[in-house]
């Protein structure tokens, strides 16, 4: 089609000689490359409708899996055509096909944003904010000169430079350690983390920390390791490399990741310097030095002196490195952009200088006058766009007004620059204006309106919005994440963040008219940071969906293949983490927040309008299969599993999937099946798109990659991480389950019964075509799952040996085999069968359980193949002849002996399936001895090096012990081979066990002796027993013990008198409780009580699935056995074991009390109760866990005090506070219990019970604290309780010495502490009289001295005299008088 000619408002760059921009049409070719080819293809496509249908390939000849593979390939091809960045920001001319003339259709400016305030459609979401550690603030408060902060986001670290010290910390860690660099002697002015040049440092130095001070630049080595919490633990190393930079005031540093070169500049000039570094000093080169690359570069263009006026110093404020093009960009304080070409020889050439005036002049050709692009604005930041992202666009410059200037650089003759071709000119390709906002001025309707109208029916472009003014700084990350920090109020010290990203779904929807340019829509969001941003960084690598500009920015294609980008923003309050939300996340959130079923129709239709029905189907299917992610309330990223959301997604997929279309008008030849003219529904297209995105990373990847190790070894590695294969398999399995579960609701999968709902023949044909398409996809899913499982099995085996065993031709085909070929082609299936045969043959040769391997292959990949051996077939034939001759005939025995001879010749090549068959045949013919011989020979041949015996002797029958590997150099595969050897032998021994059972059954059927003569059956049974008894196979004897235990023959094992029994039980008891129990029983039976106690103690402490009561029982038995004395036992060892058992038993009893109490605690929810019981009714936990996790939160203060006692915790304040809490809790519980005991009775019982458990410990049962505490409680809460002496009776019942109680009361009386002041002192006086009377009676019993001596008696008498005037009760007053008189009489 043609476009109506319109006159542009401004002359276009390149149209006139006077225009400063380089013409884009200098090339001798008038049209773009391949233009005529594309035009011819388009014309051919139009003519295809006229072709006869007979010329089409017969669709019936296409296998379903090939049809599905074609759909996946078309989906992948479609997504690989995602427009490149230049396509929707470029400014170019395209031909009008109708008139063959140039018509400008791309305007070069845009302002299309969708600023959303709906959380569901927000393009980014805040995950969490990591606060700055207090230790950093402590250092900050000591600052004297300056403080700067920054991020190393790819390492999850932040840094702060305070004066001359640098501190780093992992901001993802809740309590991180600070890594510090304090070797600088001057104030730090800049810090940068760069990649070192290869080969200069040891491999562990993966980064260089460039620290600039006012005097020098220092290089510090940095290494990183994965920390236990999942983050990075960094370490700094002094490299003793520095170079002086005094006077330069360095504040800008940039590094090249590919070359390791380091560039910097300072506030003193606009020069660009480089730091050079090398391993050793040379004659004319230091280890570290600096080079000025610009003094000769452009000094002629910028005179150092300006006469007549004072020149403002121009400095570099930002550097950006583009390694893909070998370009270094600098931005100066005067908004001048300079481009340097980094040459391989170490030179740095200034190739372009772009002053602000030239940039403004360039932009002036695109838009009318606007305040946003004027001399009053400045460029605040630049960001490089790498070559893989865009061919033409090189750089994005952001102005102080929030405009983005997309700039391209060209070299000679209009070609675009590359890593080997330095650019010579730069021009603005596109201007992205800020979004409309409240700060935008009202539109001017005059002729000088700032609303630009493009050459289409698109809405006007807003070129006057001041929503992003003033922009303080900005940054851009691929594929277009734009972060702008707006400082509306500079005095407030906080930024508004405007963050936008490309609306990938809309960009992917190409206009139906291919001559229309792809638009540049963006989704945006405002965030109030509440503080000033100090640094920004990507928490992971740059986004890349493709290595080429076409398809590079397709976020939809990789949303299930790669993690979403995360951006870290450092402010003075912490590190804010933002995550790019995928389209599947947005849709899931929209379903959740869209009003449920009632709002589903609106959300789905909106999605379809924006992104198309195919994309909606694919996204809904992904949500239904659990692919959507969201941030939880505890700031974790988790899959959305809300049943309502999943149900709505399923409904969207089923009900909005569209209908298949039957194009009957194309049927020109009746020989073509009508079903071939059916175009499947969007549901099929969405399903194919979803599958293609799951398989994207593996579909075209080779199954194997061959490598040669540095030592010359042969190695096979997977081109795709095996964990990735498992993830894909799991996702496909979920998809398979979803389709299977809902097939009755999905049109096309419902089966033949769905034909009952059609009304016309056309609908029936359409449904058949839909079923064929969807059924093909289901078959493909099954095939891929099976293929991935086969690859995983292949890599589980010794794949190098398997590949090397193939024929050369087959091996070459396997090298070229891709996952697509493996899962969808006949050749792939054939090669898979060859690989299976090789696996089986290798397992046969190694003596492994071929039956197990075969079953795994059959179950996971549906095929199994074993080799045929001529000797085996001969031996099998002899067995059949023997069976035909009869078991009791001599010829049968001859046949069987001959078969045994042949089988023993190839015993190492026998598969377990074959061995099982042979043993079964021998048993049916009562050839017991032959069965045992063959099994023993097979076991011996499968492990000729006797590796299984050494593996058993090392005590690892179940696997490799990691503790045994940490200090040795042999690999795990060596250990696995030995274990594999044991497993192979054990399978042979299992058959011998079957022979033993068969012999026992035979003995029950026929006697061994008849009339004093040995029967034939008895003779055969004796031969079998002799083979077992005379076997020198120690591995077999060990396996025989295993079999005894597995068949409840433990008593038979305990009766065996052999040193191998203890060794065997010790070896097996570490991972089997049954063997451990047998071991201590064996020790007890042999009166080795100390050893039995040690085993029982180990059982109580073990990780076996034992209840707490069982562990307490073990400890009780251990204490009994340890207490048993016997000659020969070392006393110190016995005492140590007994002490450990007693301590652990004390903790276990506390845990048991806690468990019983929690079982009846109504405060625990029914959902949590089983988990709590499971945690406590198992291993004996540490006292700190019992206290912090259970006792203290549950207010079990009596158990807390018992824990204090067990842990020897002697902090008096903690003990006193816990006792106080115990009294209060007991009182509250008594009041909350209706018709229960009086509160004081509950309190008294609690104190009395706990006191008896503590044994009146002076530390844990402090009478001096408890007695006053209880008296205050009685006064405040139970003033009328009876008896009045109930507090004292508690201590008397606990047999606390009366003298101690009297002393405490005396102290309370003298101290005059509240509430026992004034008249209330009589309460203490009453108690003193009561205790004094009891003490007197107790002391004179048996002709003893009153109160234990004359001095005490005098002191008590004097105390009674002081108490009498305090207002005692009448009864106590009389008791006091009488007692005092008796004391005085006895003292005379």
Short mmCIF file of C-alpha atoms in Angstrom, two decimals, residues 650-907:
data_model
loop_
_atom_site.label_atom_id
_atom_site.label_comp_id
_atom_site.label_asym_id
_atom_site.label_seq_id
_atom_site.Cartn_x
_atom_site.Cartn_y
_atom_site.Cartn_z
CA UNK A 650 -7.94 -22.72 33.66
CA UNK A 651 -11.27 -21.14 32.83
CA UNK A 652 -9.52 -18.51 30.68
CA UNK A 653 -7.70 -21.22 28.75
CA UNK A 654 -10.80 -23.33 28.20
CA UNK A 655 -13.51 -20.75 27.61
CA UNK A 656 -11.55 -18.08 25.72
CA UNK A 657 -9.46 -20.39 23.54
CA UNK A 658 -11.29 -19.54 20.36
CA UNK A 659 -12.53 -21.85 17.62
CA UNK A 660 -10.83 -23.67 14.77
CA UNK A 661 -11.52 -22.31 11.29
CA UNK A 662 -12.40 -24.51 8.32
CA UNK A 663 -11.64 -22.71 5.03
CA UNK A 664 -13.80 -24.63 2.63
CA UNK A 665 -13.15 -22.15 -0.18
CA UNK A 666 -9.60 -23.47 -0.59
CA UNK A 667 -10.77 -26.97 -1.44
CA UNK A 668 -10.06 -27.05 -5.16
CA UNK A 669 -9.16 -30.72 -5.34
CA UNK A 670 -11.24 -33.45 -3.69
CA UNK A 671 -8.10 -35.53 -3.24
CA UNK A 672 -7.05 -33.28 -0.38
CA UNK A 673 -8.57 -34.30 2.98
CA UNK A 674 -10.91 -31.66 4.29
CA UNK A 675 -9.25 -31.79 7.70
CA UNK A 676 -6.08 -30.38 6.15
CA UNK A 677 -7.92 -27.13 5.49
CA UNK A 678 -8.67 -26.55 9.17
CA UNK A 679 -6.70 -23.85 10.91
CA UNK A 680 -6.43 -24.80 14.57
CA UNK A 681 -7.81 -22.53 17.23
CA UNK A 682 -5.76 -19.94 19.16
CA UNK A 683 -5.80 -22.48 21.99
CA UNK A 684 -3.51 -24.68 19.91
CA UNK A 685 -1.30 -21.75 19.01
CA UNK A 686 -1.07 -20.72 22.67
CA UNK A 687 -0.24 -24.28 23.71
CA UNK A 688 2.49 -24.48 21.06
CA UNK A 689 3.85 -21.13 22.19
CA UNK A 690 3.96 -22.22 25.83
CA UNK A 691 5.68 -25.49 24.94
CA UNK A 692 8.19 -23.69 22.76
CA UNK A 693 9.08 -21.36 25.64
CA UNK A 694 9.61 -24.30 27.96
CA UNK A 695 11.81 -26.05 25.40
CA UNK A 696 13.55 -22.94 24.11
CA UNK A 697 16.93 -23.61 25.71
CA UNK A 698 17.12 -27.29 24.73
CA UNK A 699 15.22 -27.69 21.48
CA UNK A 700 18.12 -27.00 19.13
CA UNK A 701 20.87 -27.89 21.61
CA UNK A 702 23.02 -31.00 21.08
CA UNK A 703 22.45 -33.87 23.47
CA UNK A 704 26.15 -34.40 24.12
CA UNK A 705 29.32 -32.38 23.83
CA UNK A 706 32.68 -34.07 23.62
CA UNK A 707 35.68 -32.48 25.29
CA UNK A 708 39.29 -33.32 25.92
CA UNK A 709 40.52 -32.71 29.44
CA UNK A 710 43.85 -30.90 30.07
CA UNK A 711 45.39 -34.28 30.84
CA UNK A 712 44.23 -35.72 27.53
CA UNK A 713 41.24 -37.59 28.87
CA UNK A 714 37.93 -37.99 27.09
CA UNK A 715 34.94 -36.27 28.62
CA UNK A 716 31.28 -36.06 27.71
CA UNK A 717 29.30 -33.12 29.10
CA UNK A 718 25.74 -31.99 28.65
CA UNK A 719 25.15 -28.87 26.63
CA UNK A 720 22.27 -28.09 29.00
CA UNK A 721 22.53 -28.23 32.75
CA UNK A 722 20.97 -31.46 34.01
CA UNK A 723 19.03 -29.55 36.67
CA UNK A 724 17.55 -27.49 33.85
CA UNK A 725 16.46 -30.68 32.10
CA UNK A 726 14.76 -31.82 35.28
CA UNK A 727 12.98 -28.46 35.61
CA UNK A 728 11.75 -28.64 32.03
CA UNK A 729 10.60 -32.21 32.56
CA UNK A 730 8.72 -31.20 35.69
CA UNK A 731 7.04 -28.28 33.90
CA UNK A 732 6.04 -30.51 31.00
CA UNK A 733 4.72 -33.10 33.43
CA UNK A 734 2.54 -30.44 35.06
CA UNK A 735 1.30 -29.41 31.63
CA UNK A 736 0.57 -33.03 30.78
CA UNK A 737 -1.36 -33.50 34.01
CA UNK A 738 -3.31 -30.29 33.39
CA UNK A 739 -4.33 -31.36 29.89
CA UNK A 740 -5.21 -34.86 31.06
CA UNK A 741 -7.25 -33.64 34.03
CA UNK A 742 -9.22 -31.13 31.96
CA UNK A 743 -9.38 -32.94 28.63
CA UNK A 744 -13.13 -33.46 28.96
CA UNK A 745 -13.57 -29.65 29.00
CA UNK A 746 -11.08 -28.79 26.25
CA UNK A 747 -12.53 -28.78 22.78
CA UNK A 748 -10.34 -31.04 20.70
CA UNK A 749 -9.24 -33.29 23.55
CA UNK A 750 -12.62 -34.39 24.82
CA UNK A 751 -12.66 -37.47 22.58
CA UNK A 752 -15.34 -38.94 20.29
CA UNK A 753 -18.14 -37.93 22.65
CA UNK A 754 -17.51 -34.30 21.68
CA UNK A 755 -18.81 -35.06 18.19
CA UNK A 756 -22.28 -35.30 19.68
CA UNK A 757 -22.29 -31.52 20.18
CA UNK A 758 -21.63 -30.53 16.55
CA UNK A 759 -24.48 -29.32 14.37
CA UNK A 760 -22.96 -29.13 10.89
CA UNK A 761 -20.47 -31.01 8.80
CA UNK A 762 -18.17 -28.00 8.84
CA UNK A 763 -18.14 -28.02 12.65
CA UNK A 764 -17.35 -31.72 12.63
CA UNK A 765 -14.41 -31.22 10.26
CA UNK A 766 -13.19 -28.28 12.33
CA UNK A 767 -13.35 -30.38 15.50
CA UNK A 768 -11.44 -33.20 13.79
CA UNK A 769 -8.71 -30.79 12.72
CA UNK A 770 -8.55 -29.31 16.23
CA UNK A 771 -8.32 -32.77 17.75
CA UNK A 772 -5.55 -33.77 15.39
CA UNK A 773 -3.54 -30.65 16.24
CA UNK A 774 -4.01 -30.86 20.00
CA UNK A 775 -3.48 -34.61 20.11
CA UNK A 776 -0.20 -34.11 18.27
CA UNK A 777 0.88 -31.66 20.96
CA UNK A 778 0.02 -34.18 23.69
CA UNK A 779 2.09 -36.82 21.93
CA UNK A 780 4.96 -34.37 21.65
CA UNK A 781 4.77 -33.60 25.37
CA UNK A 782 4.97 -37.31 26.20
CA UNK A 783 7.84 -37.79 23.77
CA UNK A 784 9.85 -34.89 25.15
CA UNK A 785 9.32 -36.01 28.74
CA UNK A 786 10.49 -39.46 27.75
CA UNK A 787 13.44 -38.05 25.81
CA UNK A 788 14.58 -35.86 28.69
CA UNK A 789 14.29 -38.81 31.05
CA UNK A 790 16.43 -40.85 28.68
CA UNK A 791 19.10 -38.16 28.62
CA UNK A 792 19.11 -38.02 32.41
CA UNK A 793 19.50 -41.81 32.53
CA UNK A 794 22.25 -41.55 29.95
CA UNK A 795 24.22 -39.11 32.10
CA UNK A 796 23.56 -41.16 35.23
CA UNK A 797 25.44 -43.98 33.59
CA UNK A 798 29.11 -43.88 32.62
CA UNK A 799 28.35 -41.98 29.48
CA UNK A 800 31.96 -41.83 28.23
CA UNK A 801 32.16 -45.61 28.17
CA UNK A 802 28.74 -45.82 26.54
CA UNK A 803 29.66 -43.39 23.74
CA UNK A 804 33.04 -44.98 23.12
CA UNK A 805 31.41 -48.37 22.73
CA UNK A 806 29.36 -47.17 19.75
CA UNK A 807 30.34 -47.68 16.15
CA UNK A 808 32.10 -44.72 14.54
CA UNK A 809 29.17 -43.87 12.26
CA UNK A 810 26.67 -44.08 15.09
CA UNK A 811 28.92 -42.06 17.33
CA UNK A 812 29.11 -39.27 14.75
CA UNK A 813 25.32 -39.24 14.46
CA UNK A 814 25.01 -39.03 18.22
CA UNK A 815 27.38 -36.04 18.21
CA UNK A 816 25.02 -34.22 15.83
CA UNK A 817 21.85 -35.29 17.63
CA UNK A 818 19.76 -32.47 19.09
CA UNK A 819 16.94 -32.72 21.57
CA UNK A 820 14.50 -31.96 18.77
CA UNK A 821 15.90 -34.80 16.72
CA UNK A 822 15.94 -37.16 19.68
CA UNK A 823 12.30 -36.55 20.55
CA UNK A 824 10.68 -36.10 17.13
CA UNK A 825 12.55 -38.04 14.43
CA UNK A 826 12.93 -41.69 13.55
CA UNK A 827 16.70 -41.29 13.45
CA UNK A 828 16.65 -39.98 16.99
CA UNK A 829 14.65 -42.99 18.11
CA UNK A 830 17.05 -45.35 16.38
CA UNK A 831 20.06 -43.68 17.96
CA UNK A 832 18.35 -43.85 21.34
CA UNK A 833 17.94 -47.60 20.92
CA UNK A 834 21.62 -47.94 20.05
CA UNK A 835 22.53 -45.99 23.16
CA UNK A 836 20.27 -48.19 25.28
CA UNK A 837 21.94 -51.29 23.89
CA UNK A 838 25.33 -49.82 24.71
CA UNK A 839 24.19 -49.03 28.24
CA UNK A 840 22.87 -52.53 28.74
CA UNK A 841 26.00 -54.16 27.35
CA UNK A 842 28.19 -52.02 29.55
CA UNK A 843 26.14 -52.92 32.60
CA UNK A 844 26.31 -56.58 31.69
CA UNK A 845 30.09 -56.40 31.43
CA UNK A 846 30.38 -54.61 34.76
CA UNK A 847 28.08 -57.04 36.56
CA UNK A 848 25.43 -54.46 37.41
CA UNK A 849 21.76 -55.18 37.89
CA UNK A 850 20.70 -55.13 34.27
CA UNK A 851 17.13 -55.88 35.24
CA UNK A 852 17.00 -52.70 37.26
CA UNK A 853 18.55 -50.69 34.45
CA UNK A 854 16.15 -52.23 31.96
CA UNK A 855 13.15 -51.46 34.12
CA UNK A 856 14.29 -47.86 34.55
CA UNK A 857 14.77 -47.46 30.81
CA UNK A 858 11.44 -49.14 30.06
CA UNK A 859 9.63 -46.96 32.56
CA UNK A 860 11.31 -43.69 31.67
CA UNK A 861 12.05 -43.96 27.97
CA UNK A 862 10.04 -46.93 26.79
CA UNK A 863 12.78 -49.07 25.27
CA UNK A 864 15.29 -51.66 26.36
CA UNK A 865 17.64 -53.84 24.43
CA UNK A 866 20.03 -56.57 25.56
CA UNK A 867 22.80 -58.41 23.70
CA UNK A 868 22.45 -62.07 22.62
CA UNK A 869 25.34 -64.32 23.49
CA UNK A 870 25.88 -67.61 21.64
CA UNK A 871 27.26 -69.42 24.68
CA UNK A 872 24.34 -68.34 26.82
CA UNK A 873 21.89 -69.64 24.25
CA UNK A 874 23.72 -72.99 24.16
CA UNK A 875 23.61 -73.30 27.91
CA UNK A 876 19.93 -72.40 27.94
CA UNK A 877 19.33 -75.16 25.40
CA UNK A 878 21.02 -77.73 27.68
CA UNK A 879 18.78 -76.62 30.53
CA UNK A 880 15.69 -77.16 28.41
CA UNK A 881 16.89 -80.64 27.41
CA UNK A 882 17.51 -81.52 31.03
CA UNK A 883 13.99 -80.45 31.94
CA UNK A 884 12.62 -82.62 29.16
CA UNK A 885 14.62 -85.66 30.40
CA UNK A 886 13.22 -85.43 33.93
CA UNK A 887 14.74 -84.27 37.22
CA UNK A 888 15.58 -87.75 38.54
CA UNK A 889 17.32 -89.09 35.42
CA UNK A 890 21.07 -89.31 35.04
CA UNK A 891 20.99 -87.67 31.61
CA UNK A 892 19.24 -84.67 33.15
CA UNK A 893 22.12 -84.32 35.60
CA UNK A 894 24.62 -84.53 32.72
CA UNK A 895 22.79 -81.78 30.81
CA UNK A 896 22.65 -79.61 33.88
CA UNK A 897 26.35 -80.07 34.63
CA UNK A 898 27.21 -79.16 31.04
CA UNK A 899 24.98 -76.08 31.18
CA UNK A 900 26.62 -75.08 34.45
CA UNK A 901 30.06 -75.38 32.84
CA UNK A 902 28.98 -73.11 29.98
CA UNK A 903 27.26 -70.61 32.22
CA UNK A 904 30.34 -70.38 34.45
CA UNK A 905 32.42 -69.63 31.35
CA UNK A 906 30.33 -66.49 30.68
CA UNK A 907 29.26 -65.78 34.22
#
